[in-house]
Coordinates of C-alpha atoms in Angstrom, one line a residue:
X1 CA 0.2 0.2 0.0
X2 CA 2.8 2.2 0.8
X3 CA 4.5 2.0 -2.7
X4 CA 1.0 2.3 -4.6
X5 CA 0.5 5.5 -2.6
X6 CA 4.2 6.9 -3.5
X7 CA 3.5 6.2 -7.2
X8 CA 0.3 7.7 -7.8
X9 CA 1.4 11.0 -8.0
X10 CA 3.8 10.3 -11.5
X11 CA 0.6 9.6 -13.6
X12 CA -0.7 13.2 -12.0
X13 CA 2.3 14.9 -13.0
X14 CA 2.3 13.4 -16.6
X15 CA -1.5 14.2 -16.8
X16 CA -0.8 17.6 -16.1
X17 CA 2.0 18.5 -17.8
X18 CA 0.9 16.7 -21.2
X19 CA -2.7 18.3 -20.9
X20 CA -0.9 21.9 -20.8
X21 CA 0.8 21.0 -23.7
X22 CA -1.8 19.7 -25.5
X23 CA -4.1 22.8 -25.0
X24 CA -1.2 24.4 -26.1
X25 CA -0.9 22.9 -29.1
X26 CA -4.6 23.0 -30.0
X27 CA -5.0 26.7 -29.0
X28 CA -1.8 27.7 -31.2
X29 CA -3.0 25.6 -34.1
X30 CA 0.2 23.3 -33.9
X31 CA -1.0 19.9 -33.5
X32 CA -0.9 18.8 -37.0
X33 CA 2.5 20.0 -38.0
X34 CA 3.9 16.5 -38.5
X35 CA 2.9 15.1 -41.9
X36 CA 2.3 11.4 -40.4
X37 CA 0.1 13.3 -37.7
X38 CA -2.5 13.8 -40.6
X39 CA -1.7 10.6 -41.9
X40 CA -2.4 8.4 -38.8
X41 CA -5.7 10.4 -38.7
X42 CA -6.6 10.0 -42.0
X43 CA -6.1 5.8 -41.4
X44 CA -8.3 6.0 -38.3
X45 CA -10.9 8.1 -40.5
X46 CA -11.2 5.8 -43.2
X47 CA -11.6 2.5 -41.3
X48 CA -15.2 4.0 -40.4
X49 CA -15.7 6.5 -43.2
X50 CA -15.0 4.9 -46.9
X51 CA -16.4 3.6 -49.7
X52 CA -15.3 0.4 -48.6
X53 CA -15.0 0.7 -44.7
X54 CA -13.6 -2.3 -42.3
X55 CA -10.1 -3.8 -41.5
X56 CA -8.9 -3.7 -45.3
X57 CA -8.7 0.3 -44.5
X58 CA -5.7 -0.3 -42.1
X59 CA -3.2 0.4 -45.2
X60 CA 0.0 -1.8 -45.4
X61 CA 3.3 -0.3 -43.8
X62 CA 1.8 1.5 -40.4
X63 CA 1.0 -0.8 -37.4
X64 CA -2.7 -0.6 -36.6
X65 CA -3.4 -0.3 -32.7
X66 CA -3.1 3.5 -32.7
X67 CA -5.2 4.0 -35.7
X68 CA -7.7 2.0 -33.5
X69 CA -7.1 3.7 -30.3
X70 CA -8.4 6.8 -32.6
X71 CA -11.3 5.6 -34.4
X72 CA -13.8 6.6 -31.7
X73 CA -12.9 9.7 -31.6
X74 CA -12.5 10.8 -35.6
X75 CA -16.1 10.1 -35.8
X76 CA -16.7 13.3 -34.7
X77 CA -15.6 15.7 -37.2
X78 CA -14.3 18.6 -35.4
X79 CA -12.0 16.1 -33.3
X80 CA -10.7 15.1 -36.9
X81 CA -10.4 18.1 -38.3
X82 CA -8.5 19.7 -35.4
X83 CA -6.2 16.7 -34.4
X84 CA -7.7 16.1 -30.7
X85 CA -9.1 12.5 -31.7
X86 CA -5.1 11.5 -32.2
X87 CA -3.8 13.5 -29.5
X88 CA -6.0 12.3 -26.6
X89 CA -5.1 8.5 -26.9
X90 CA -1.0 10.1 -27.3
X91 CA -1.8 11.7 -24.2
X92 CA -3.3 8.6 -22.3
X93 CA -0.4 6.7 -23.3
X94 CA 1.9 8.9 -22.1
X95 CA 0.6 9.0 -18.5
X96 CA 0.4 5.3 -18.7
X97 CA 4.1 5.6 -19.5
X98 CA 4.8 7.4 -16.8
X99 CA 3.1 5.5 -14.4
X100 CA 5.3 2.4 -15.6
X101 CA 8.4 3.8 -15.6
X102 CA 7.7 5.1 -12.2
X103 CA 6.8 1.3 -10.8
X104 CA 10.2 0.1 -12.3
X105 CA 12.4 2.4 -10.6
X106 CA 10.9 2.7 -7.7
X107 CA 10.5 -1.1 -7.0
X108 CA 13.9 -1.7 -7.7
X109 CA 16.1 1.3 -7.0
X110 CA 13.8 3.2 -4.3
X111 CA 11.8 6.0 -4.0
X112 CA 14.5 9.3 -4.4
X113 CA 15.6 7.2 -7.9
X114 CA 12.0 6.5 -9.0
X115 CA 10.9 10.4 -8.4
X116 CA 14.0 11.5 -10.3
X117 CA 12.9 9.5 -13.4
X118 CA 9.1 9.9 -13.2
X119 CA 10.2 13.6 -13.2
X120 CA 12.7 13.8 -15.9
X121 CA 10.2 11.5 -18.3
X122 CA 7.3 14.0 -17.8
X123 CA 9.0 17.2 -18.3
X124 CA 11.0 16.4 -21.2
X125 CA 9.7 18.9 -23.7
X126 CA 10.6 17.0 -26.8
X127 CA 8.4 14.0 -25.2
X128 CA 5.7 16.8 -24.3
X129 CA 5.2 17.8 -27.4
X130 CA 5.1 14.2 -28.9
X131 CA 2.5 13.5 -26.1
X132 CA -0.2 16.4 -27.3
X133 CA -0.3 14.9 -31.1
X134 CA -1.4 12.2 -33.0
X135 CA 1.6 10.5 -33.4
X136 CA 2.7 7.0 -31.8
X137 CA 5.5 7.3 -29.9
X138 CA 4.2 7.9 -26.5
X139 CA 1.7 4.7 -27.5
X140 CA 4.3 2.3 -27.9
X141 CA 6.5 3.5 -25.1
X142 CA 3.2 2.9 -23.0
X143 CA 3.1 -0.3 -24.1
X144 CA 6.8 -1.3 -23.8
X145 CA 7.3 0.3 -20.4
X146 CA 4.3 -2.1 -19.4
X147 CA 6.0 -5.2 -21.0
X148 CA 9.2 -4.3 -18.6
X149 CA 7.4 -3.9 -15.9
X150 CA 5.1 -7.3 -16.5
X151 CA 8.9 -9.2 -17.0
X152 CA 10.4 -7.9 -14.3
X153 CA 7.6 -8.7 -11.8
X154 CA 7.5 -12.3 -13.5
X155 CA 4.0 -12.2 -15.1
X156 CA 4.1 -14.0 -18.3
X157 CA 0.2 -13.3 -19.0
X158 CA 0.7 -9.8 -18.5
X159 CA 3.6 -9.7 -20.3
X160 CA 2.0 -11.2 -23.5
X161 CA -0.7 -8.4 -23.5
X162 CA 1.8 -5.6 -23.4
X163 CA 3.8 -7.1 -25.9
X164 CA 1.1 -7.5 -28.4
X165 CA 0.4 -4.1 -27.7
X166 CA 4.0 -3.4 -28.5
X167 CA 3.8 -5.5 -31.6
X168 CA 1.1 -3.9 -33.3
X169 CA 2.1 -0.4 -32.4
X170 CA 5.7 -0.2 -33.7
X171 CA 7.9 -2.7 -35.4
X172 CA 10.3 -1.8 -32.6
X173 CA 8.3 -3.9 -30.5
X174 CA 8.9 -7.1 -32.4
X175 CA 12.6 -6.7 -31.5
X176 CA 11.9 -5.9 -27.9
X177 CA 10.4 -9.3 -27.8
X178 CA 14.1 -10.6 -28.0
X179 CA 14.9 -8.8 -24.8
X180 CA 11.8 -10.0 -23.1
X181 CA 11.8 -13.4 -23.1
X182 CA 14.9 -14.1 -21.5
X183 CA 14.3 -11.6 -18.7
X184 CA 10.9 -13.6 -18.0
X185 CA 12.2 -17.0 -18.4
X186 CA 15.5 -16.4 -16.3
X187 CA 13.6 -15.1 -13.6
X188 CA 11.7 -18.3 -13.3
X189 CA 12.6 -20.4 -10.1
X190 CA 13.9 -23.5 -12.1
X191 CA 13.5 -24.8 -15.2
X192 CA 9.7 -25.8 -15.5
X193 CA 8.9 -22.6 -14.3
X194 CA 11.2 -20.8 -17.2
X195 CA 9.3 -23.2 -20.0
X196 CA 5.5 -22.2 -18.6
X197 CA 6.7 -18.7 -18.4
X198 CA 8.2 -18.8 -21.9
X199 CA 5.1 -20.3 -23.9
X200 CA 2.3 -18.4 -22.1
X201 CA 4.4 -15.1 -23.1
X202 CA 5.0 -16.0 -26.8
X203 CA 1.4 -17.6 -27.3
X204 CA 0.1 -13.8 -26.4
X205 CA 3.2 -11.9 -27.5
X206 CA 3.5 -13.7 -30.6
X207 CA 0.1 -13.2 -32.0
X208 CA 0.6 -9.7 -32.5
X209 CA 3.2 -10.2 -35.6
X210 CA 1.3 -13.2 -36.9
X211 CA -1.9 -11.2 -37.1
X212 CA 0.2 -8.4 -38.7
X213 CA 1.9 -11.2 -41.6
X214 CA -1.8 -12.9 -42.0
X215 CA -3.7 -9.5 -42.9
X216 CA -0.9 -8.7 -45.1
X217 CA -1.4 -11.9 -47.1
X218 CA -5.1 -11.7 -47.2
X219 CA -5.6 -8.5 -48.3
X220 CA -2.4 -7.9 -50.3
X221 CA -1.1 -11.6 -51.3
X222 CA 1.9 -10.9 -49.9
X223 CA 2.7 -11.4 -45.9
X224 CA 5.6 -9.1 -46.2
X225 CA 4.2 -6.4 -47.9
X226 CA 4.8 -3.8 -45.3
X227 CA 8.4 -4.9 -45.4
X228 CA 9.0 -5.2 -48.8
X229 CA 5.9 -3.7 -50.8
X230 CA 5.8 -0.8 -52.8
X231 CA 4.7 1.6 -50.2
X232 CA 7.5 0.1 -47.7
X233 CA 10.6 2.5 -46.4
X234 CA 12.7 0.0 -47.7
X235 CA 11.2 0.5 -51.7
X236 CA 10.9 4.2 -51.2
X237 CA 14.8 4.3 -50.5
X238 CA 15.3 2.2 -53.0
X239 CA 13.6 3.9 -56.0
X240 CA 15.0 7.5 -54.8
X241 CA 18.5 5.8 -55.1
X242 CA 17.4 4.9 -58.8
X243 CA 16.7 8.4 -59.5
X244 CA 19.9 9.6 -58.3
X245 CA 18.9 10.1 -54.6
X246 CA 21.9 10.2 -52.0
X247 CA 22.3 7.4 -49.8
X248 CA 21.0 8.0 -45.9
X249 CA 23.6 8.7 -43.3
X250 CA 24.4 5.5 -41.5
X251 CA 23.5 2.7 -44.4
X252 CA 26.1 0.2 -44.0
X253 CA 28.5 2.7 -41.7
X254 CA 27.7 1.5 -38.2
X255 CA 30.1 4.3 -36.8
X256 CA 28.2 7.1 -38.6
X257 CA 24.8 5.8 -37.9
X258 CA 25.8 5.5 -33.9
X259 CA 27.2 8.9 -34.3
X260 CA 23.7 10.4 -35.7
X261 CA 21.5 8.5 -33.3
X262 CA 23.4 9.2 -30.5
X263 CA 23.4 12.9 -31.2
X264 CA 19.7 12.6 -31.7
X265 CA 19.3 11.1 -27.8
X266 CA 21.1 14.1 -26.9
X267 CA 19.4 16.6 -28.6
X268 CA 16.3 14.7 -27.4
X269 CA 17.2 14.2 -23.4
X270 CA 19.8 17.3 -22.9
X271 CA 23.6 17.1 -22.2
X272 CA 23.2 17.3 -18.4
X273 CA 21.1 14.3 -18.4
X274 CA 22.6 12.3 -20.9
X275 CA 26.1 12.7 -19.2
X276 CA 24.2 11.7 -15.9
X277 CA 22.7 8.4 -17.6
X278 CA 26.0 7.6 -19.0
X279 CA 27.6 7.4 -15.5
X280 CA 24.9 5.3 -14.3
X281 CA 25.4 3.2 -17.3
X282 CA 29.4 2.8 -15.9
X283 CA 28.1 1.9 -12.3
X284 CA 27.0 -1.5 -13.6
X285 CA 26.9 -3.4 -9.8
X286 CA 24.5 -1.4 -9.1
X287 CA 21.8 -2.7 -11.9
X288 CA 23.9 -6.0 -12.6
X289 CA 21.3 -8.8 -12.5
X290 CA 17.7 -6.3 -12.9
X291 CA 16.6 -7.6 -16.3
X292 CA 14.4 -4.2 -16.3
X293 CA 17.4 -2.1 -16.5
X294 CA 19.0 -3.8 -19.7
X295 CA 15.6 -4.4 -21.4
X296 CA 15.0 -0.2 -21.6
X297 CA 18.4 0.1 -23.8
X298 CA 16.4 -2.3 -26.8
X299 CA 15.8 0.4 -28.9
X300 CA 19.6 1.3 -29.2
X301 CA 20.6 -1.6 -31.0
X302 CA 17.1 -1.6 -32.8
X303 CA 17.9 1.8 -34.3
X304 CA 21.6 1.3 -35.1
X305 CA 20.5 -1.6 -37.2
X306 CA 17.6 0.1 -38.8
X307 CA 19.9 2.9 -39.9
X308 CA 23.1 0.4 -40.9
X309 CA 20.1 -1.3 -43.2
X310 CA 19.3 1.2 -44.9
X311 CA 15.7 1.3 -43.5
X312 CA 15.5 4.2 -41.1
X313 CA 17.0 7.9 -42.0
X314 CA 18.1 10.2 -39.3
X315 CA 18.8 13.8 -40.2
X316 CA 20.6 16.0 -37.5
X317 CA 20.7 19.5 -38.0
X318 CA 24.5 19.7 -36.8
X319 CA 25.7 17.1 -39.5
X320 CA 25.2 16.6 -43.7
X321 CA 22.7 16.9 -44.9
X322 CA 21.7 19.0 -42.1
X323 CA 18.1 18.9 -41.7
X324 CA 15.5 18.0 -39.2
X325 CA 14.0 14.0 -40.1
X326 CA 13.2 11.5 -37.6
X327 CA 14.8 13.5 -34.5
X328 CA 12.0 12.4 -32.6
X329 CA 13.2 8.6 -32.5
X330 CA 15.4 10.0 -29.8
X331 CA 12.7 9.7 -27.2
X332 CA 12.8 6.2 -27.5
X333 CA 15.9 6.1 -25.5
X334 CA 14.3 8.6 -23.0
X335 CA 13.0 6.0 -20.5
X336 CA 16.7 4.5 -20.2
X337 CA 18.5 8.1 -19.6
X338 CA 15.9 8.6 -17.2
X339 CA 16.4 5.4 -15.5
X340 CA 20.5 5.3 -15.7
X341 CA 20.7 9.2 -14.7
X342 CA 18.7 8.2 -11.6
X343 CA 21.1 5.7 -10.8
X344 CA 24.0 7.9 -10.9
X345 CA 22.3 10.7 -8.5
X346 CA 21.4 7.9 -6.0
X347 CA 25.1 7.2 -6.1
X348 CA 26.3 10.1 -5.6
X349 CA 23.8 11.1 -3.1
X350 CA 24.6 7.8 -0.8
X351 CA 28.4 8.8 -1.4
X352 CA 27.5 12.2 -0.1
X353 CA 25.9 10.8 2.8
X354 CA 28.9 9.0 4.0
X355 CA 31.4 11.7 3.4
X356 CA 29.9 14.9 3.9
X357 CA 27.6 16.3 6.3
X358 CA 24.3 14.7 6.2
X359 CA 21.7 17.4 5.0
X360 CA 23.9 18.4 1.9
X361 CA 22.6 15.0 0.5
X362 CA 19.5 16.7 -0.1
X363 CA 21.2 20.1 -1.4
X364 CA 23.6 17.9 -4.1
X365 CA 20.4 16.3 -5.5
X366 CA 18.3 19.3 -5.7
X367 CA 21.9 20.8 -7.6
X368 CA 21.7 18.0 -10.1
X369 CA 18.4 18.2 -10.7
X370 CA 18.4 22.1 -11.3
X371 CA 21.4 21.8 -13.7
X372 CA 19.0 19.0 -15.8
X373 CA 16.1 21.5 -15.4
X374 CA 18.5 24.0 -17.4
X375 CA 19.3 21.6 -19.7
X376 CA 15.5 21.2 -20.5
X377 CA 14.8 25.0 -20.3
X378 CA 17.7 25.4 -22.9
X379 CA 15.6 23.0 -25.4
X380 CA 12.4 25.5 -25.0
X381 CA 15.0 28.6 -26.8
X382 CA 14.2 28.9 -30.6
X383 CA 13.7 26.5 -33.0
X384 CA 12.1 24.7 -29.8
X385 CA 12.6 21.0 -28.7
X386 CA 14.0 19.0 -31.4
X387 CA 10.9 17.1 -31.9
X388 CA 8.7 20.4 -32.3
X389 CA 11.7 21.8 -34.4
X390 CA 11.3 19.0 -37.1
X391 CA 8.1 19.3 -37.7
X392 CA 8.3 23.1 -37.8
X393 CA 10.6 23.0 -40.4
X394 CA 9.3 20.4 -42.5
X395 CA 5.6 21.8 -42.4
X396 CA 5.4 24.7 -44.3
X397 CA 5.8 23.3 -47.9
X398 CA 3.3 20.6 -47.2
X399 CA 0.6 22.4 -45.4
X400 CA 1.1 25.1 -48.6
X401 CA 0.2 22.6 -50.9
X402 CA -2.5 21.0 -48.5
X403 CA -4.0 24.0 -48.6
X404 CA -4.1 24.9 -52.2
X405 CA -5.7 21.4 -52.8
X406 CA -8.2 22.1 -50.6
X407 CA -9.0 25.3 -52.4
X408 CA -8.9 23.8 -55.6
X409 CA -11.7 21.0 -54.4
X410 CA -13.8 23.8 -52.7
X411 CA -16.4 24.2 -55.8
X412 CA -17.1 20.3 -55.1
X413 CA -20.7 19.6 -54.4
X414 CA -21.8 16.7 -51.7
X415 CA -22.2 13.2 -53.3
X416 CA -19.5 14.2 -55.9
X417 CA -16.6 11.5 -55.8
X418 CA -13.0 12.4 -55.6
X419 CA -10.1 9.8 -57.2
X420 CA -6.9 10.8 -55.3
X421 CA -3.9 9.2 -53.8
X422 CA -4.8 9.7 -50.5
X423 CA -1.4 8.9 -48.8
X424 CA 0.1 12.3 -49.5
X425 CA -2.6 15.4 -48.6
X426 CA -5.3 13.7 -46.4
X427 CA -5.3 16.8 -44.8
X428 CA -6.9 18.8 -47.7
X429 CA -10.3 16.7 -47.1
X430 CA -10.3 17.4 -43.4
X431 CA -9.5 21.3 -44.2
X432 CA -13.0 20.9 -46.4
X433 CA -14.6 18.5 -44.3
X434 CA -15.1 16.2 -47.0
X435 CA -16.3 12.4 -46.3
X436 CA -13.5 9.8 -47.0
X437 CA -16.3 7.5 -48.0
X438 CA -16.9 10.2 -51.2
X439 CA -13.1 9.6 -52.3
X440 CA -11.8 6.7 -54.0
X441 CA -8.5 5.8 -52.7
X442 CA -5.7 3.1 -52.7
X443 CA -7.2 1.0 -50.2
X444 CA -10.3 1.1 -52.0
X445 CA -8.8 -2.0 -53.9
X446 CA -11.3 -3.5 -56.8
X447 CA -13.0 0.4 -56.7
X448 CA -9.7 2.2 -57.0
X449 CA -8.5 -0.1 -59.7
X450 CA -11.6 0.2 -61.9
X451 CA -11.8 4.3 -61.1
X452 CA -8.4 4.4 -62.6
X453 CA -9.4 2.6 -65.9
X454 CA -12.4 4.4 -66.2
X455 CA -12.4 7.3 -64.0
X456 CA -15.9 9.0 -65.9
X457 CA -17.7 5.9 -64.6
X458 CA -16.9 6.6 -60.8
X459 CA -15.9 10.2 -60.1
X460 CA -16.6 13.7 -60.9
X461 CA -12.9 14.7 -59.9
X462 CA -9.4 13.3 -60.3
X463 CA -6.2 14.7 -58.4
X464 CA -3.0 13.7 -59.9
X465 CA -0.2 14.0 -57.9
X466 CA 3.2 13.8 -59.7
X467 CA 4.8 10.4 -59.2
X468 CA 1.7 8.8 -57.2
X469 CA -0.2 5.9 -58.5
X470 CA -2.9 8.2 -59.8
X471 CA -0.3 9.6 -62.4
X472 CA 1.3 6.8 -63.3
X473 CA -2.0 4.4 -63.7
X474 CA -4.9 6.4 -64.4
X475 CA -6.3 6.2 -68.2
X476 CA -5.1 9.3 -69.7
X477 CA -7.1 9.1 -72.6
X478 CA -10.1 8.8 -70.7
X479 CA -9.1 11.9 -68.6
X480 CA -8.9 14.1 -71.9
X481 CA -11.7 12.7 -73.3
X482 CA -14.3 13.4 -70.3
X483 CA -12.3 15.6 -68.0
X484 CA -11.0 19.2 -67.9
X485 CA -8.0 20.6 -65.7
X486 CA -9.3 23.4 -63.1
X487 CA -6.2 23.8 -61.5
X488 CA -2.0 23.3 -61.5
X489 CA -0.5 23.4 -58.1
X490 CA 2.9 23.8 -56.9
X491 CA 4.9 24.3 -53.9
X492 CA 8.5 23.9 -52.7
X493 CA 10.0 20.8 -52.3
X494 CA 6.4 19.2 -53.1
X495 CA 5.2 17.2 -56.2
X496 CA 3.0 18.8 -58.7
X497 CA -0.6 18.7 -58.3
X498 CA -3.4 18.8 -61.2
X499 CA -7.0 19.0 -60.4
X500 CA -9.5 17.9 -63.2
X501 CA -13.0 18.0 -63.1
X502 CA -15.7 15.8 -65.2
X503 CA -17.1 17.9 -67.8
X504 CA -20.8 18.7 -68.0
X505 CA -23.1 16.0 -69.5

């Protein structure tokens, strides 16, 4: 009961900090800066509002759990348009993640370490922005930390449920299962108990990847379509290379991948906290034998491999090509940084208790906390925390094109269908309040193919984005015969768009 009383404040702190950030993002119109945020909402919306609604609207690359959590709220048009439908689940997951992290640290290393880890997790400016917008990072962190907590307590069924949630949220979760299994089985009292825990965990957690493979096979005739299909990150990268694009930093260069990712972690967590965390890692005697500690390091090898294999690019403003891209992945290491910095502070406080005047122990802890808080405060200076800076840096050109497309479709009458590739600019539909069921898009499968072959039989509007499947596959002869161009749109660093409207009968 006493432990429960100690940890109740952690989710309340997360709710207060995250809720305040969400209100700011909504009031300042900063909720939909990420293109991915708009796309996540779009996937959730088309599951319930589509010409062919249902599970087939999940798509092929992004895993479904975050979109399922958004689905009840995207039914309300205002919440879909302003982004709150996706931000609310992200905030709720942030609260759960803070609660789980505090439980893990307080249980193993005491109240002081638990308080430190929870505070610097909840107050991290980069994570707070992601907790206030329709992104998936906090949803995964909640599932991952739930998995770590269940493994730490030796609960195979709970670990299996959290593991399945993690694998249905991000592919990081698939990799994390390899860390969870030995921790769970290794803490059993005997071999029989280890086997019992292992099969129960694998039966539940393994269901996540199995379901996703089955889904891809059923709807796309290829169980690995998410990894090798035309919309996969790998194929997009290979297509860019074929057209003269440059290789990603870290592609088959492990040292460069490590440099870029660790720089991202430092930018996300702040220099003082990162230095303390490194010190905490070196104090291996304080965490040796405690699986929860090394499980939190799972994102490090995962992202190093992902960058080395060419599947994940990270652009850091300080290094070539001096861009802002996927810097948000650094927050995946924040639980580990919070934990190991807490261990370092606890060790220093214990040493001060022995060597210095006892009451100076509190002063030392508060001084280190002030130093790390100063690192967080520094992040708030322009251009802001790296997750916000990334979104702000990449948003203007995409938003300009979305607004142009929304304006071009404004004369459309209710009931008139639009043929377009939905994956790039779904925000234009939200701007106009166009029902997704009146849009023929790539997840409509047979209807999509029929509309590309004979647009005049199925739609009144056609949006042709350069390089999109519509531009490659639409029947141009039908387009010339039955439609006329009403707009030609362009924006810096965006593919040109042509908008066609069907001729009057």
